[in-house]
């Protein structure tokens, strides 16, 4: 469980760092304040809240840990997708909750989170 939480922290940290690097090296039509607040701070805060909630559930109600981990990965995936919707492959982050359910051998979770994938 701790390794998965560390991996989630790594994902949101790397996402924030990559977003900042992209803003520095690529041309954006946003002001620096708008970019920092809406592309870096809010998604990082949402992902962090999901991870903190999952770690709290893991400590207090360990029987629901797999659901909390899958919910945290869903929050992380959808915030990353919301910020980077113009990138074609970004929808692959929807697989993060499914992989989380597979790691916990949660067949019901795989079906539930698989049904949340957007259809084209």
PDB file of C-alpha atoms in Angstrom:
ATOM      1  CA  UNK A   1       0.000   0.000   0.000  1.00  0.00           C
ATOM      2  CA  UNK A   2       2.789   2.435   0.900  1.00  0.00           C
ATOM      3  CA  UNK A   3       4.548   1.827  -2.428  1.00  0.00           C
ATOM      4  CA  UNK A   4       1.394   2.674  -4.342  1.00  0.00           C
ATOM      5  CA  UNK A   5       0.948   5.870  -2.336  1.00  0.00           C
ATOM      6  CA  UNK A   6       4.565   6.818  -3.049  1.00  0.00           C
ATOM      7  CA  UNK A   7       3.983   6.147  -6.745  1.00  0.00           C
ATOM      8  CA  UNK A   8       0.921   8.418  -6.681  1.00  0.00           C
ATOM      9  CA  UNK A   9       2.977  11.170  -5.007  1.00  0.00           C
ATOM     10  CA  UNK A  10       5.597  10.711  -7.695  1.00  0.00           C
ATOM     11  CA  UNK A  11       2.987  11.022 -10.456  1.00  0.00           C
ATOM     12  CA  UNK A  12       1.552  14.311  -9.208  1.00  0.00           C
ATOM     13  CA  UNK A  13       5.010  15.726  -8.431  1.00  0.00           C
ATOM     14  CA  UNK A  14       6.313  14.887 -11.881  1.00  0.00           C
ATOM     15  CA  UNK A  15       3.175  16.282 -13.460  1.00  0.00           C
ATOM     16  CA  UNK A  16       3.646  19.612 -11.684  1.00  0.00           C
ATOM     17  CA  UNK A  17       7.327  19.763 -12.632  1.00  0.00           C
ATOM     18  CA  UNK A  18       6.648  18.909 -16.276  1.00  0.00           C
ATOM     19  CA  UNK A  19       3.895  21.523 -16.473  1.00  0.00           C
ATOM     20  CA  UNK A  20       6.244  24.193 -15.125  1.00  0.00           C
ATOM     21  CA  UNK A  21       8.986  23.122 -17.547  1.00  0.00           C
ATOM     22  CA  UNK A  22       6.540  23.235 -20.461  1.00  0.00           C
ATOM     23  CA  UNK A  23       5.459  26.743 -19.503  1.00  0.00           C
ATOM     24  CA  UNK A  24       9.088  27.882 -19.395  1.00  0.00           C
ATOM     25  CA  UNK A  25      10.086  26.336 -22.720  1.00  0.00           C
ATOM     26  CA  UNK A  26       6.864  26.502 -24.777  1.00  0.00           C
ATOM     27  CA  UNK A  27       4.626  29.385 -25.754  1.00  0.00           C
ATOM     28  CA  UNK A  28       1.357  29.630 -23.817  1.00  0.00           C
ATOM     29  CA  UNK A  29      -1.413  32.191 -24.129  1.00  0.00           C
ATOM     30  CA  UNK A  30      -1.966  32.304 -20.355  1.00  0.00           C
ATOM     31  CA  UNK A  31      -0.591  34.732 -17.838  1.00  0.00           C
ATOM     32  CA  UNK A  32       1.934  33.314 -15.363  1.00  0.00           C
ATOM     33  CA  UNK A  33      -0.479  33.720 -12.433  1.00  0.00           C
ATOM     34  CA  UNK A  34      -3.322  31.998 -14.296  1.00  0.00           C
ATOM     35  CA  UNK A  35      -1.038  29.155 -15.342  1.00  0.00           C
ATOM     36  CA  UNK A  36       0.396  28.596 -11.854  1.00  0.00           C
ATOM     37  CA  UNK A  37      -3.026  28.608 -10.194  1.00  0.00           C
ATOM     38  CA  UNK A  38      -5.105  26.677 -12.741  1.00  0.00           C
ATOM     39  CA  UNK A  39      -2.534  24.296 -14.218  1.00  0.00           C
ATOM     40  CA  UNK A  40      -0.135  23.659 -11.360  1.00  0.00           C
ATOM     41  CA  UNK A  41      -1.691  24.417  -7.955  1.00  0.00           C
ATOM     42  CA  UNK A  42      -5.295  23.186  -8.377  1.00  0.00           C
ATOM     43  CA  UNK A  43      -4.472  19.829 -10.030  1.00  0.00           C
ATOM     44  CA  UNK A  44      -1.667  19.209  -7.545  1.00  0.00           C
ATOM     45  CA  UNK A  45      -3.973  20.083  -4.646  1.00  0.00           C
ATOM     46  CA  UNK A  46      -6.742  17.816  -5.962  1.00  0.00           C
ATOM     47  CA  UNK A  47      -4.340  14.897  -6.432  1.00  0.00           C
ATOM     48  CA  UNK A  48      -2.794  15.510  -3.017  1.00  0.00           C
ATOM     49  CA  UNK A  49      -6.226  15.564  -1.375  1.00  0.00           C
ATOM     50  CA  UNK A  50      -7.081  12.247  -3.033  1.00  0.00           C
ATOM     51  CA  UNK A  51      -3.827  10.690  -1.837  1.00  0.00           C
ATOM     52  CA  UNK A  52      -4.207  12.047   1.696  1.00  0.00           C
ATOM     53  CA  UNK A  53      -7.765  10.704   1.818  1.00  0.00           C
ATOM     54  CA  UNK A  54      -6.597   7.294   0.581  1.00  0.00           C
ATOM     55  CA  UNK A  55      -3.803   7.168   3.158  1.00  0.00           C
ATOM     56  CA  UNK A  56      -6.259   8.123   5.905  1.00  0.00           C
ATOM     57  CA  UNK A  57      -8.616   5.343   4.791  1.00  0.00           C
ATOM     58  CA  UNK A  58      -5.673   2.944   4.704  1.00  0.00           C
ATOM     59  CA  UNK A  59      -4.805   3.747   8.311  1.00  0.00           C
ATOM     60  CA  UNK A  60      -8.345   3.899   9.736  1.00  0.00           C
ATOM     61  CA  UNK A  61     -10.437   1.545   7.611  1.00  0.00           C
ATOM     62  CA  UNK A  62      -7.984  -0.851   6.007  1.00  0.00           C
ATOM     63  CA  UNK A  63     -10.733  -3.062   4.612  1.00  0.00           C
ATOM     64  CA  UNK A  64     -11.623  -0.230   2.205  1.00  0.00           C
ATOM     65  CA  UNK A  65      -8.028   0.518   1.163  1.00  0.00           C
ATOM     66  CA  UNK A  66      -8.358  -0.859  -2.339  1.00  0.00           C
ATOM     67  CA  UNK A  67     -11.394   1.327  -3.034  1.00  0.00           C
ATOM     68  CA  UNK A  68      -9.640   4.390  -1.625  1.00  0.00           C
ATOM     69  CA  UNK A  69      -6.540   3.740  -3.729  1.00  0.00           C
ATOM     70  CA  UNK A  70      -8.640   3.342  -6.857  1.00  0.00           C
ATOM     71  CA  UNK A  71     -10.574   6.515  -6.049  1.00  0.00           C
ATOM     72  CA  UNK A  72      -7.313   8.418  -5.524  1.00  0.00           C
ATOM     73  CA  UNK A  73      -5.964   7.190  -8.845  1.00  0.00           C
ATOM     74  CA  UNK A  74      -9.207   8.253 -10.525  1.00  0.00           C
ATOM     75  CA  UNK A  75      -8.895  11.752  -9.074  1.00  0.00           C
ATOM     76  CA  UNK A  76      -5.280  11.978 -10.211  1.00  0.00           C
ATOM     77  CA  UNK A  77      -6.076  10.703 -13.699  1.00  0.00           C
ATOM     78  CA  UNK A  78      -9.026  13.022 -14.297  1.00  0.00           C
ATOM     79  CA  UNK A  79      -7.194  16.113 -13.034  1.00  0.00           C
ATOM     80  CA  UNK A  80      -4.273  15.362 -15.351  1.00  0.00           C
ATOM     81  CA  UNK A  81      -6.695  14.814 -18.235  1.00  0.00           C
ATOM     82  CA  UNK A  82      -8.554  18.041 -17.455  1.00  0.00           C
ATOM     83  CA  UNK A  83      -5.349  20.083 -17.574  1.00  0.00           C
ATOM     84  CA  UNK A  84      -3.889  18.356 -20.658  1.00  0.00           C
ATOM     85  CA  UNK A  85      -6.979  17.523 -22.685  1.00  0.00           C
ATOM     86  CA  UNK A  86      -5.397  18.714 -25.929  1.00  0.00           C
ATOM     87  CA  UNK A  87      -2.795  15.905 -25.827  1.00  0.00           C
ATOM     88  CA  UNK A  88      -4.100  12.841 -27.696  1.00  0.00           C
ATOM     89  CA  UNK A  89      -2.542  10.104 -25.549  1.00  0.00           C
ATOM     90  CA  UNK A  90      -3.522  11.701 -22.244  1.00  0.00           C
ATOM     91  CA  UNK A  91      -6.672   9.571 -22.052  1.00  0.00           C
ATOM     92  CA  UNK A  92      -4.386   6.612 -21.332  1.00  0.00           C
ATOM     93  CA  UNK A  93      -4.116   7.920 -17.767  1.00  0.00           C
ATOM     94  CA  UNK A  94      -7.638   6.554 -17.303  1.00  0.00           C
ATOM     95  CA  UNK A  95      -5.952   3.170 -17.060  1.00  0.00           C
ATOM     96  CA  UNK A  96      -4.369   4.153 -13.721  1.00  0.00           C
ATOM     97  CA  UNK A  97      -7.483   3.244 -11.647  1.00  0.00           C
ATOM     98  CA  UNK A  98      -7.859  -0.006 -13.569  1.00  0.00           C
ATOM     99  CA  UNK A  99      -4.230  -0.942 -12.893  1.00  0.00           C
ATOM    100  CA  UNK A 100      -4.776  -0.097  -9.238  1.00  0.00           C
ATOM    101  CA  UNK A 101      -7.775  -2.445  -9.080  1.00  0.00           C
ATOM    102  CA  UNK A 102      -5.814  -5.186 -10.846  1.00  0.00           C
ATOM    103  CA  UNK A 103      -3.002  -4.887  -8.284  1.00  0.00           C
ATOM    104  CA  UNK A 104      -5.532  -5.480  -5.507  1.00  0.00           C
ATOM    105  CA  UNK A 105      -7.188  -8.364  -7.397  1.00  0.00           C
ATOM    106  CA  UNK A 106     -10.441  -6.426  -7.253  1.00  0.00           C
ATOM    107  CA  UNK A 107     -12.538  -7.781 -10.135  1.00  0.00           C
ATOM    108  CA  UNK A 108     -15.507  -5.564  -9.304  1.00  0.00           C
ATOM    109  CA  UNK A 109     -13.236  -2.495  -9.216  1.00  0.00           C
ATOM    110  CA  UNK A 110     -11.870  -3.308 -12.657  1.00  0.00           C
ATOM    111  CA  UNK A 111     -15.399  -3.372 -14.071  1.00  0.00           C
ATOM    112  CA  UNK A 112     -16.507  -0.234 -12.232  1.00  0.00           C
ATOM    113  CA  UNK A 113     -13.461   1.862 -13.170  1.00  0.00           C
ATOM    114  CA  UNK A 114     -13.422   0.415 -16.680  1.00  0.00           C
ATOM    115  CA  UNK A 115     -16.991   1.616 -17.141  1.00  0.00           C
ATOM    116  CA  UNK A 116     -15.873   5.151 -16.252  1.00  0.00           C
ATOM    117  CA  UNK A 117     -13.653   5.318 -19.329  1.00  0.00           C
ATOM    118  CA  UNK A 118     -15.028   7.769 -21.884  1.00  0.00           C
ATOM    119  CA  UNK A 119     -16.347   6.264 -25.108  1.00  0.00           C
ATOM    120  CA  UNK A 120     -15.779   7.877 -28.470  1.00  0.00           C
TER     121      UNK A 120
END
